[in-house]
Coordinates of C-alpha atoms and ligand atoms in Angstrom, one line a residue:
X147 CA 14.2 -19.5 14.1
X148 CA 17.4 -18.7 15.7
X149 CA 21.0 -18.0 13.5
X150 CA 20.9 -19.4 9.9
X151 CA 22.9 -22.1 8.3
X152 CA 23.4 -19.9 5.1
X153 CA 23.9 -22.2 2.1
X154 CA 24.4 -19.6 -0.6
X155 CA 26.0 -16.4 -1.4
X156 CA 25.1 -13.9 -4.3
X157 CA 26.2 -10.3 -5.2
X158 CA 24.5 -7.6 -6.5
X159 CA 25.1 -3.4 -6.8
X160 CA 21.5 -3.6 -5.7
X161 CA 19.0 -5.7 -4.5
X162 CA 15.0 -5.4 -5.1
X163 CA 12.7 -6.4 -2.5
X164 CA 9.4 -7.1 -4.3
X165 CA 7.9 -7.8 -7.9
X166 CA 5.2 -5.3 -8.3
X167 CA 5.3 -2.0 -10.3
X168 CA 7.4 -0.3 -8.0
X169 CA 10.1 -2.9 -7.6
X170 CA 10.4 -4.1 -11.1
X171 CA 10.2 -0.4 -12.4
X172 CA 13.0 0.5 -10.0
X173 CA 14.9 -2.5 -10.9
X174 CA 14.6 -1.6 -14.7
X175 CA 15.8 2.0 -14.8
X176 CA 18.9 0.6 -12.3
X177 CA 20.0 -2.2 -14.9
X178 CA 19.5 0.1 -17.7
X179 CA 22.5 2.5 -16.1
X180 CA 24.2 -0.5 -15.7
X181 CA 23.7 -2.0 -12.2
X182 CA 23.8 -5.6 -11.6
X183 CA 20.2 -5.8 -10.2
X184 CA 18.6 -8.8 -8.4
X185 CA 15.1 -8.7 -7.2
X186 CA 13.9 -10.9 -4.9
X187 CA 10.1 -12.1 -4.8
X188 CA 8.8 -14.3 -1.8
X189 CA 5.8 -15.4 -4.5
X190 CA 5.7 -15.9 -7.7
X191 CA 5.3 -13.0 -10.9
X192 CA 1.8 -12.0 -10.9
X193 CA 1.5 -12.6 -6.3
X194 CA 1.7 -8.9 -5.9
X195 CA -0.9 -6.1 -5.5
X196 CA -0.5 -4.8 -9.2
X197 CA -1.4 -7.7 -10.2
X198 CA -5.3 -7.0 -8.8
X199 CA -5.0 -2.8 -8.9
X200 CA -8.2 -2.3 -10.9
X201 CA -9.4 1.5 -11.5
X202 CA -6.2 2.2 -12.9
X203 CA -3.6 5.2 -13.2
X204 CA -4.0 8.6 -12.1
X205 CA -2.9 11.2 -14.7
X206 CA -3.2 14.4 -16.0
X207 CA -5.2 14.2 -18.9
X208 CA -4.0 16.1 -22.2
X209 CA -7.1 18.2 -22.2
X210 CA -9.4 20.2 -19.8
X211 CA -6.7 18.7 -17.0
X212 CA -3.9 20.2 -15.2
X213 CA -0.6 19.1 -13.1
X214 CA -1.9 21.6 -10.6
X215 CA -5.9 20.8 -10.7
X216 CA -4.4 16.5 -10.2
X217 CA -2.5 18.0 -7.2
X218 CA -5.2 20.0 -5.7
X219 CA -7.6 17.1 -5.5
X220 CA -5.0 15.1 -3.9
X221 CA -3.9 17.6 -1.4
X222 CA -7.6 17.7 -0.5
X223 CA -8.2 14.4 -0.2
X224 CA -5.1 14.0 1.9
X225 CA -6.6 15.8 4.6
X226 CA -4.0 18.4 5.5
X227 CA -0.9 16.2 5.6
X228 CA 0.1 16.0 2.1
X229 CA 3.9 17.3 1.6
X230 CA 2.8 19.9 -1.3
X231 CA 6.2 19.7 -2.7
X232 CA 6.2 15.9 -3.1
X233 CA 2.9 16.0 -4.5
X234 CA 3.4 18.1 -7.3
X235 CA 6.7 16.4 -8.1
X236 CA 5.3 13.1 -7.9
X237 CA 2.2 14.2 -10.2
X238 CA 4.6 16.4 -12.8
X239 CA 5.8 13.0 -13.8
X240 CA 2.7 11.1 -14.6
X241 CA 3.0 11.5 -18.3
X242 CA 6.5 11.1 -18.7
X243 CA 5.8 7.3 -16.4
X244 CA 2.9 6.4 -18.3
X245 CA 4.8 6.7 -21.8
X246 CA 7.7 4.4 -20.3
X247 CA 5.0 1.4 -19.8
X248 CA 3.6 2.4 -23.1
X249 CA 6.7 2.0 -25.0
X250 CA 7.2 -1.1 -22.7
X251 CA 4.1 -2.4 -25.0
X252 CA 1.6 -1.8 -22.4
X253 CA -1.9 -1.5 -23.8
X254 CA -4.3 1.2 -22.4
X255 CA -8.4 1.2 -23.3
X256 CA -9.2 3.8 -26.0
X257 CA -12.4 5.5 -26.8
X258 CA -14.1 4.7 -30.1
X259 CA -12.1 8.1 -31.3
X260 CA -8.8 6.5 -30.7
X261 CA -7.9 8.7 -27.8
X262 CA -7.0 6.9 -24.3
X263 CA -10.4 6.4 -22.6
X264 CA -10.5 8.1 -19.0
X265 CA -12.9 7.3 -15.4
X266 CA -13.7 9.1 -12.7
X267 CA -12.7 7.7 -9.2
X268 CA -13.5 9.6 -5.6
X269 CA -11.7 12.7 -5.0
X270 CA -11.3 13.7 -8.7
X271 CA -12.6 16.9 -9.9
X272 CA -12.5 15.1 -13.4
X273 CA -11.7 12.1 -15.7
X274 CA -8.0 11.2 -15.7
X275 CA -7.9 8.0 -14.6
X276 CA -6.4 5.8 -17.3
X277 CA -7.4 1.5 -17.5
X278 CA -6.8 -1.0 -18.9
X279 CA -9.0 -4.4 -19.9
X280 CA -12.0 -2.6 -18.5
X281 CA -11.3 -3.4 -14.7
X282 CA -7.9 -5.8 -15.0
X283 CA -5.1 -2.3 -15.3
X284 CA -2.4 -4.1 -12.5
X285 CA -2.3 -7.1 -14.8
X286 CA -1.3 -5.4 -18.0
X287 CA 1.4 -3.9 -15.9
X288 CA 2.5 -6.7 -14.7
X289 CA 2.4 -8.2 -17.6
X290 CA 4.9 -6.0 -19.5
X291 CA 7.1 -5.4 -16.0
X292 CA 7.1 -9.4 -16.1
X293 CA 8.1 -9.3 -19.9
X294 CA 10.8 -7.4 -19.6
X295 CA 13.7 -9.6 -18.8
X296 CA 14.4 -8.5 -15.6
X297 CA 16.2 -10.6 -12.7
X298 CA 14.2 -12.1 -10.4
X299 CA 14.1 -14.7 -8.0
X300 CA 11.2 -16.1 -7.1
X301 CA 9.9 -17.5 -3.9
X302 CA 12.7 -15.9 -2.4
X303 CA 12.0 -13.9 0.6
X304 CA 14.6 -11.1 2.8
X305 CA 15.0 -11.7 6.6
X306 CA 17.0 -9.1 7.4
X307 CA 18.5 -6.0 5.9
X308 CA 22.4 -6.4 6.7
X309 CA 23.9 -2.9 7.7
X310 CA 27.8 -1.7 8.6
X311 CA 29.7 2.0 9.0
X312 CA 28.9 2.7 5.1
X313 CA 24.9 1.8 5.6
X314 CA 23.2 -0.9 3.7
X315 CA 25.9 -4.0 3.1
X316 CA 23.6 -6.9 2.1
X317 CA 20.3 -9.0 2.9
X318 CA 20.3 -12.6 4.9
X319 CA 17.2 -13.8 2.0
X320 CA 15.5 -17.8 2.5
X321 CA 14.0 -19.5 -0.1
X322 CA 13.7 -23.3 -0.8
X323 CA 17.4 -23.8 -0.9
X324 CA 17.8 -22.5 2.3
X325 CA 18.9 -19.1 3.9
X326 CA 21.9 -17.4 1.7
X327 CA 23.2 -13.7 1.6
X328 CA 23.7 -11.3 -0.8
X329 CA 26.0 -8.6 -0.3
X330 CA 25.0 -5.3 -1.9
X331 CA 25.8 -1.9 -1.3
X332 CA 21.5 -0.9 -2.0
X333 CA 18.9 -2.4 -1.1
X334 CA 14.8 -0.8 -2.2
X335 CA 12.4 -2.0 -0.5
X336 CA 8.7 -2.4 -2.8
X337 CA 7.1 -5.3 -0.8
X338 CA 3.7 -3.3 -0.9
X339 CA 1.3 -2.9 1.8
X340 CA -0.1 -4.7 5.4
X341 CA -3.4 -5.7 4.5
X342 CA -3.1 -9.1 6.0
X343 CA -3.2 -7.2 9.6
X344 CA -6.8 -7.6 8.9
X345 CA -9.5 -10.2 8.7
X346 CA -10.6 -8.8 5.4
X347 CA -8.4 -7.2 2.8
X348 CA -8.1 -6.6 -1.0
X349 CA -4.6 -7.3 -0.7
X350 CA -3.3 -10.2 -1.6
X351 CA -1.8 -13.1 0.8
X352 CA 2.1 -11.8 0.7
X353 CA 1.2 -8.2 1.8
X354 CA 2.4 -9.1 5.1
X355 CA 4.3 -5.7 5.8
X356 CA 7.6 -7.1 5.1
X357 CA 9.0 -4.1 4.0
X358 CA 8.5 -1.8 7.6
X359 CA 9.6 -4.7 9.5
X360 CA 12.6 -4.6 7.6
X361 CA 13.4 -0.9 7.3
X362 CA 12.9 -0.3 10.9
X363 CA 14.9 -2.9 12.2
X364 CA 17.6 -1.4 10.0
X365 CA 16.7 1.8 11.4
X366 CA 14.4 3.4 9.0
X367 CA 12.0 5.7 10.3
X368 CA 8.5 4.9 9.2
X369 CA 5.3 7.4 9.4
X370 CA 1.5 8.1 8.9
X371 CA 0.7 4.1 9.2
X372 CA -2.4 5.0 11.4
X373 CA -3.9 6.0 8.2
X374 CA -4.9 2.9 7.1
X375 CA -7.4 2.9 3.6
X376 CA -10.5 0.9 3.9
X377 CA -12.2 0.5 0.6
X378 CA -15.7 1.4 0.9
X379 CA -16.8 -1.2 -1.5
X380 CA -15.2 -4.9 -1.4
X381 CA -17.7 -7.3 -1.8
X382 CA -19.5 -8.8 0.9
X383 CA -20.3 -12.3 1.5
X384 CA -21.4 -13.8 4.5
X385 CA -18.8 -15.2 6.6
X386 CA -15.8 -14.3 3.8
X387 CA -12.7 -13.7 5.2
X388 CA -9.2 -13.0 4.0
X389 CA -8.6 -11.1 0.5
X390 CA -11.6 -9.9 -0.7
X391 CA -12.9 -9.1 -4.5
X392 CA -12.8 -5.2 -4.7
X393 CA -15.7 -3.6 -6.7
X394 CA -13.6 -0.9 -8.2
X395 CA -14.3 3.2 -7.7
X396 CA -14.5 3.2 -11.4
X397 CA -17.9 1.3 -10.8
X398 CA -19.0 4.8 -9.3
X399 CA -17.4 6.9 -11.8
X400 CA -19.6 5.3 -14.5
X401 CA -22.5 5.7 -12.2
X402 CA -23.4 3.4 -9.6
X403 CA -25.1 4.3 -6.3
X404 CA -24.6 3.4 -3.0
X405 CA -28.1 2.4 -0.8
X406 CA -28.6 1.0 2.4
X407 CA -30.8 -2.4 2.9
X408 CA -34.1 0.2 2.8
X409 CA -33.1 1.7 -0.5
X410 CA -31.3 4.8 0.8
X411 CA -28.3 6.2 -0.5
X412 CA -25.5 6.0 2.1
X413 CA -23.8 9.6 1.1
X414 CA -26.6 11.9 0.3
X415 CA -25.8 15.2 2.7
X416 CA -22.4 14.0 3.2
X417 CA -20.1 15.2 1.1
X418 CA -20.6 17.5 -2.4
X419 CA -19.4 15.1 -4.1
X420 CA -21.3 12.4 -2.7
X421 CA -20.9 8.5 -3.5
X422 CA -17.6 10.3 -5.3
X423 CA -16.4 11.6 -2.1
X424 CA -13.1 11.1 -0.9
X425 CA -13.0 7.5 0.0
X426 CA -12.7 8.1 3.5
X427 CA -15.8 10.2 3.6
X428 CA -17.3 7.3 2.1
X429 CA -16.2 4.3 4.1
X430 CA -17.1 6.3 7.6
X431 CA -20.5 6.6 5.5
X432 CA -20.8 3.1 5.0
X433 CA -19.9 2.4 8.6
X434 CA -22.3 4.4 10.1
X435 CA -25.6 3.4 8.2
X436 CA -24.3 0.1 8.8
X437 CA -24.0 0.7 12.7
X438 CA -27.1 3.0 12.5
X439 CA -29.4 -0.2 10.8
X440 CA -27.0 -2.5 12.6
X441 CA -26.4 -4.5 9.0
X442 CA -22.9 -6.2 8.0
X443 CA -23.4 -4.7 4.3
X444 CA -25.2 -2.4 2.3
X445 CA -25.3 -2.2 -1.9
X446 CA -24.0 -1.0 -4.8
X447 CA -26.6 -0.9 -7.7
X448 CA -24.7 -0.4 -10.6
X449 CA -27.5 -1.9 -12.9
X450 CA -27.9 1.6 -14.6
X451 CA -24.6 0.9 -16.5
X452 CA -25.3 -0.1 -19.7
X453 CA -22.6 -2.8 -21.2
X454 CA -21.2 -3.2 -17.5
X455 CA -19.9 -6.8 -18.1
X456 CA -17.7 -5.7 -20.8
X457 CA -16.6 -2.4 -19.3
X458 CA -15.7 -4.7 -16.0
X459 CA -15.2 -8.0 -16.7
X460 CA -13.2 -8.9 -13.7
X461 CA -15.9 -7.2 -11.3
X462 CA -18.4 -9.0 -13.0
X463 CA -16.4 -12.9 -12.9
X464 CA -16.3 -12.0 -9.1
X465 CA -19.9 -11.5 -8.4
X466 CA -20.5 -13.9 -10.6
X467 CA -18.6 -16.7 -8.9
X468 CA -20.2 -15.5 -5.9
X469 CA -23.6 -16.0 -7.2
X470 CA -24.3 -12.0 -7.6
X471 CA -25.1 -11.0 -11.3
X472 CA -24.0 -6.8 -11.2
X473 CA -25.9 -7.0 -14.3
X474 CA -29.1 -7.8 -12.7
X475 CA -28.4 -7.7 -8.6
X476 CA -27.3 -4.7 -6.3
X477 CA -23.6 -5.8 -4.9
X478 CA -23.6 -6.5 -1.6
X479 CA -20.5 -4.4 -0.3
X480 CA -18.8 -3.4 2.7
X481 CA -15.2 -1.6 3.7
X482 CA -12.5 -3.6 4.4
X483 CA -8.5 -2.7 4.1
X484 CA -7.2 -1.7 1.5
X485 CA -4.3 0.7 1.0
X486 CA -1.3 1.5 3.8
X487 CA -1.1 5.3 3.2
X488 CA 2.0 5.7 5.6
X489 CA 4.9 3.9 5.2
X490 CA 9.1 3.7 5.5
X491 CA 9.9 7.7 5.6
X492 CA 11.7 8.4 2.0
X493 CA 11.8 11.4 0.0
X494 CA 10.7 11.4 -3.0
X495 CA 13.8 9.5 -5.1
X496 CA 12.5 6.6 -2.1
X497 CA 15.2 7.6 -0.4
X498 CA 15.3 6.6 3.5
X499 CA 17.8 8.4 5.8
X500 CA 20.0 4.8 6.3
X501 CA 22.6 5.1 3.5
X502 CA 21.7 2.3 0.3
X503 CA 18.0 2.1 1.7
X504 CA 15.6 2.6 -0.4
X505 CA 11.7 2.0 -0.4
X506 CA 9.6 2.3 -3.3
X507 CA 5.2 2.4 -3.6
X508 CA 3.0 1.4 -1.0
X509 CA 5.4 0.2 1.4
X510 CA 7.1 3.8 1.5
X511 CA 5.7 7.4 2.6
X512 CA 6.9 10.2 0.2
X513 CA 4.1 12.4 1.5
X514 CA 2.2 12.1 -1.6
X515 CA -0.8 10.6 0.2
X516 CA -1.4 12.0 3.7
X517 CA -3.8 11.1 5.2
X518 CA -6.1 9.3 2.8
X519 CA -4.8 8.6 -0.7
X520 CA -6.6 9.6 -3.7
X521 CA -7.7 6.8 -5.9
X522 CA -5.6 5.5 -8.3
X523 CA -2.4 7.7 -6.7
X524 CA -0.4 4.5 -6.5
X525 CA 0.5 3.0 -9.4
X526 CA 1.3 6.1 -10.8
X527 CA 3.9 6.3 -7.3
X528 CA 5.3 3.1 -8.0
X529 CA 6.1 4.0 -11.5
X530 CA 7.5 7.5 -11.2
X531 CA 9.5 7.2 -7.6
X532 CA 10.0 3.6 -8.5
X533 CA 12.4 4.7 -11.6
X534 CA 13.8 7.6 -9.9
X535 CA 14.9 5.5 -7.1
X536 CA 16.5 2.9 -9.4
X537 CA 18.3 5.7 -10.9
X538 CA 19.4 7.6 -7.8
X539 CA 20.5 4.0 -6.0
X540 CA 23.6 4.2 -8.8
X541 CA 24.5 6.9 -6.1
X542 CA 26.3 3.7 -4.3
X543 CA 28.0 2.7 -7.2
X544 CA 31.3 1.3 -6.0
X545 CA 30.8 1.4 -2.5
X546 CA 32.1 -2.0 -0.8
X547 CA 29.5 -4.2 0.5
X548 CA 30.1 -7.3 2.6
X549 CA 27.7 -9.2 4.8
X550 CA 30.2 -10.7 6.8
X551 CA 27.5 -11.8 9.8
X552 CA 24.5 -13.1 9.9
X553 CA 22.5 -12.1 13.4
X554 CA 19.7 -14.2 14.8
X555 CA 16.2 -13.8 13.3
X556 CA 13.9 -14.5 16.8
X557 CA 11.8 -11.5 16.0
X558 CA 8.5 -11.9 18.8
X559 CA 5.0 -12.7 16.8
X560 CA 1.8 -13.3 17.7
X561 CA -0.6 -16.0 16.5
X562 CA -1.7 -14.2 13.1
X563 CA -5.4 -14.9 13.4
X564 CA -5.7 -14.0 16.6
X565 CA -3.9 -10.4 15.6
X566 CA -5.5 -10.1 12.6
X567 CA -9.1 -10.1 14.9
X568 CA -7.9 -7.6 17.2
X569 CA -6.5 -4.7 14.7
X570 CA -10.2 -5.7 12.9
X571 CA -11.7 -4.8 16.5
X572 CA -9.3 -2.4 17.5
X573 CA -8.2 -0.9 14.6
X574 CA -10.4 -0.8 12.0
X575 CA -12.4 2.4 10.0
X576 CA -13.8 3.8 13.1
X577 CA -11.4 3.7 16.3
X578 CA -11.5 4.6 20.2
X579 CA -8.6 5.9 22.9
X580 CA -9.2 2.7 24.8
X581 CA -9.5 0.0 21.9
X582 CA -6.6 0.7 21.1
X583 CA -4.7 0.8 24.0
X584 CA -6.5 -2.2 25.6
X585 CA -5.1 -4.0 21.7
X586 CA -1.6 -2.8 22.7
X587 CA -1.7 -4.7 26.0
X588 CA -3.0 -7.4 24.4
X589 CA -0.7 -7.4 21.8
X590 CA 2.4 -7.9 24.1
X591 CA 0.1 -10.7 25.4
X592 CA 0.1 -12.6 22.3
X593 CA 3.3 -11.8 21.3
X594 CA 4.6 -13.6 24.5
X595 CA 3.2 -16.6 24.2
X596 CA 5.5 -19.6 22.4
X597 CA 6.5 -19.9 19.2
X598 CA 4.7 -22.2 17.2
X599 CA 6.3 -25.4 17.3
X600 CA 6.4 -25.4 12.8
X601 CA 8.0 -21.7 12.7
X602 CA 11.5 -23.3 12.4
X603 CA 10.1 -25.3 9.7
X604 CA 8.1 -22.6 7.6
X605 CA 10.7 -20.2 8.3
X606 CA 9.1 -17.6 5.6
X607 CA 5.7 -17.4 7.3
X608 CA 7.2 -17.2 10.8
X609 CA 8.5 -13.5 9.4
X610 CA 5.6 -12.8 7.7
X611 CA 3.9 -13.1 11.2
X612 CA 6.2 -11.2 12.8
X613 CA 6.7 -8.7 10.3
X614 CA 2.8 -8.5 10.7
X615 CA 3.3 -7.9 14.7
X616 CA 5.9 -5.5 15.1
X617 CA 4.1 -3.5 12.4
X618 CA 0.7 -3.7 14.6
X619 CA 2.6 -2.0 17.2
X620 CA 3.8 0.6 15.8
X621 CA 0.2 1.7 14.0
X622 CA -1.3 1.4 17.8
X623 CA 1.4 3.3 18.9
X624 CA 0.7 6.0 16.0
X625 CA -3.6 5.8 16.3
X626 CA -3.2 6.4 20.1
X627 CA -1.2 9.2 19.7
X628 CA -3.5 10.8 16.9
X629 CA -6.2 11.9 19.5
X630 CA -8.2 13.2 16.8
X631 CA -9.7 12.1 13.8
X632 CA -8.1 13.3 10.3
X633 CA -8.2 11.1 7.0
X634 CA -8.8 7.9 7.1
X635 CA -7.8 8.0 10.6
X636 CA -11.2 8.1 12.9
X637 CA -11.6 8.2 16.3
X638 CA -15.4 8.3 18.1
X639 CA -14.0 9.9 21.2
X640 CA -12.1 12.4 19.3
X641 CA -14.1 13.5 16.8
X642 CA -13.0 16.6 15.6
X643 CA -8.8 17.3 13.4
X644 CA -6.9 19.4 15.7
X645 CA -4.7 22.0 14.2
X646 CA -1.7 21.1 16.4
X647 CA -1.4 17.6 14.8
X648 CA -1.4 18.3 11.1
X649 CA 1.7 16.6 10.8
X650 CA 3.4 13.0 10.8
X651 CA 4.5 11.2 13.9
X652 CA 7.2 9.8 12.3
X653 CA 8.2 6.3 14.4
X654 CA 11.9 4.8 15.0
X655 CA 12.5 1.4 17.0
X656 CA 14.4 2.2 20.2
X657 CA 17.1 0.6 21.7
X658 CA 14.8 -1.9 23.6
X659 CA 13.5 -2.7 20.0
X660 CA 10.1 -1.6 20.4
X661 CA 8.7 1.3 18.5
X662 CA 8.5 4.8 19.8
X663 CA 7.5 8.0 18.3
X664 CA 10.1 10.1 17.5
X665 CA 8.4 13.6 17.7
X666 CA 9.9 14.8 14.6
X667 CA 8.6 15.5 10.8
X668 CA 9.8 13.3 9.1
X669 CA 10.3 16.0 6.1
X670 CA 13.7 15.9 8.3
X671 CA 14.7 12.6 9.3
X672 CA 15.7 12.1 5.9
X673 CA 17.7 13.2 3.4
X674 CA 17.6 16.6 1.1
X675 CA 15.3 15.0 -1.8
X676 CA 17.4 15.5 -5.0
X677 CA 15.5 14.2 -7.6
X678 CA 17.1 13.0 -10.5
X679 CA 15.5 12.8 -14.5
X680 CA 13.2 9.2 -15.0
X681 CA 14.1 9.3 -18.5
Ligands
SIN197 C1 -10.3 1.0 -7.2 O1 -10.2 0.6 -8.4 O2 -11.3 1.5 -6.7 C2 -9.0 1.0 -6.5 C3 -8.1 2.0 -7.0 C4 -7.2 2.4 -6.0 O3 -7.1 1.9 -4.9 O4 -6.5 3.4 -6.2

């Protein structure tokens, strides 16, 4: 793909890059203050990861609950790199974000007494986590996002965020009718997470890290991707590759055990809060018995759970339509990625330090996660940063905005299988010093070799994959410079958190294009977080 014939031109006072809860929350509060919004979404409305988000939302319950109890188990869980400040801004906000998608005419389960039923996921110190249709909580808010008359273009994707003198200007976007800009003084970035870096994920196919690629090319700094979420229990089928059924946390909440192949449970003597640990705690579990018994899976038997096919019904179509009745049968489960807890440095309005940028949910880094998210964390992000950021982008209200050149798009990629293999190697729950340096040199391998001869043709995958390389290299570049392990962040030759690197390693493209740590915190690199009212 070299320069672009552009064959159509739009204009917008802000552009959304994404369709999921942060994107079409952001792009909502924006059009309500009046902004002439256009979101862009490379699939169609329900190809995003809300639409599979299953445990549900992460708030402080009315009762026996507290902002600062929420923000103590998340702190914890985030292993010492939380931003404490972000955390107990982003949680304070819950209620106030849940109420908007209730008056929206989202529907929420309820107990037989009428009040909101709530679960228990890892990390909590108690049930707040609020669901909807048993297991299915992403598609009910998707469903009233997508109902809600908003502007979006699907099958549209963004090649390149377009920047002058004044910061953001526009995006070069492609879609069936070709490449076309849109000039726009703010662009917000919610494309979601990276999960396709890997052979396995429970993301789905478009979470192709679109959104770093795009902010650091623009000159975003980005931070904490080394911490990369495996879910300790996706379910496990020989041979299954690509986006994988998740078996939500909720399963454990409502009392399902984890056991290895002999019967054992994988956590007992781990953690206090054992198959409820942190889900770091509990992947590394997983990965050990199964390295220890040298097994590709162990089980979930959640046959003690009376009514479970009602209480999960899109768990229990999954096993079912692999042949695996949860009913009846332990669920074969293993890890496999899951949630990018890093991201494009923003505060916590999603704003990034380039002027009119903006990046919203799992493809940002507010500092709410750390290093290891707590469960359910993120689609309460999306919806309370995502309308604060729609709000604060009428802070470029009137600022001119022209894309008046259109550079070339030959960003280097490697074959995508072949990548997604070695960050599966190299990369994955439990890491080394040399894995991941040897995947670095062989990462500048792959991405030297030629273009595929159909990248001109499909120009949308062609930056997927390279969206998907450049990422790569700058998580190697973080993991190898995290000599220690901390979060979901593990490395066997350096076992232990050292003190002097609780913090980010925030990481900028230099001039050469190739991304370099930048040494800084990013609580810095960005700009004084002025948070402005959701309602
Ligand atoms: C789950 O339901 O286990 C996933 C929830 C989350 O990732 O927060």
């Amino acid at each position: 793909m070299t320069t672009p014939d552009v064959s159509w031109e739009a204009r917008a006072d802000l552009v959304v890059v994404g369709g999921g809860v942060a994107g079409l929350t952001a792009a909502r509060a924006a059009a309500r203050r009046g902004l002439r919004v256009l979101a862009l979404s490379k699939g169609g409305p329900t190809d995003t990861a809300t639409q599979y988000a299953q445990g549900g939302i992460a708030v402080v319950a009315p009762q026996g609950d507290s902002v600062e109890s929420h923000v103590q188990d998340t702190i914890a869980a985030g292993a010492g790199l939380c931003d404490a400040d972000a955390v107990r801004s982003i949680v304070a906000g819950g209620q106030e974000a849940v109420a908007a998608l209730t008056d929206l005419g989202a529907v929420f389960d309820r107990a037989r007494d009428g009040q909101i039923s709530r679960t228990r996921e890892g990390g909590h110190s108690t049930r707040r986590i609020i669901h909807a249709g048993g297991d299915a909580t992403g598609a009910e808010v998707q469903r009233v996002l997508n109902a809600a008359g908003l502007p979006v273009l699907f099958g549209t994707a963004v090649a390149e965020i377009v920047t002058g003198p004044d910061g953001v200007q526009g995006v070069v976007a492609v879609s069936d009718s070709g490449f076309g800009v849109v000039h726009a003084p703010a662009v917000l970035l919610a494309t979601g997470g990276l999960g396709q870096l890997y052979a396995c994920s429970t993301n789905p196919p478009g979470a192709t890290a679109d959104g770093i690629a795009l902010a650091l090319r623009a000159g975003a700094a980005v931070a904490d991707l080394e911490f990369l979420q495996f879910h300790p229990t996706v379910l496990f089928t020989p041979g299954g590759l690509g986006r994988r059924p998740l078996i939500s946390e909720a399963v454990r909440g409502e009392g399902a055990v984890l056991v290895d192949p002999e019967g054992r449970s994988v956590t007992a003597g781990v953690h206090p809060r054992g198959d409820l640990a942190p889900r770091d705690v509990v992947s590394k579990a997983i990965a050990a018995r199964m390295q220890a018994l040298r097994v590709d899976h162990v089980y979930l038997d959640a046959r003690s759970i009376s009514g479970f096919a009602q209480r999960f019904p899109t768990i229990t179509a999954s096993c079912r339509a692999a042949g695996i009745d949860p009913v009846t049968d332990p669920i074969p489960v293993a890890p496999a990625a899951h949630y990018q807890c890093g991201g494009v440095v923003t505060d916590t309005a999603g704003r990034t330090a380039v002027p009119g940028l903006y990046a919203v949910g799992e493809v940002a880094r507010t500092g709410l996660h750390g290093g290891n998210r707590l469960a359910s964390n993120s689609l309460l992000e999306g919806l309370v940063v995502g309308a604060r950021a729609g709000i604060m982008a009428t802070e470029r209200r009137g600022v001119p905005a022209r894309v008046t050149s259109v550079g070339q798009l030959d960003f280097p990629a490697a074959d995508r299988k072949l990548l997604q293999e070695l960050m599966s190697d190299n990369a994955g729950v439990v890491r080394t010093g040399d894995g991941l340096r040897a995947a670095i040199l062989r990462l500048l391998q792959l991405q030297s070799a030629p273009a595929p001869e159909d990248a001109a043709l499909q120009p949308v995958s062609a930056l997927e994959t390279a969206a998907l390389t450049l990422t790569a290299r700058a998580l190697l570049v973080a993991a190898t410079a995290r000599t220690e392990s901390r979060g979901c962040h593990t490395r066997a030759d350096q076992p232990e958190s050292r003190p002097d690197l609780a913090r980010s390693l925030p990481i900028r493209l230099g001039p050469d294009g190739r991304p370099q740590l930048i040494g800084d915190n990013p609580a810095r690199t960005g700009p004084v977080p002025i948070v402005p009212q959701a309602s």
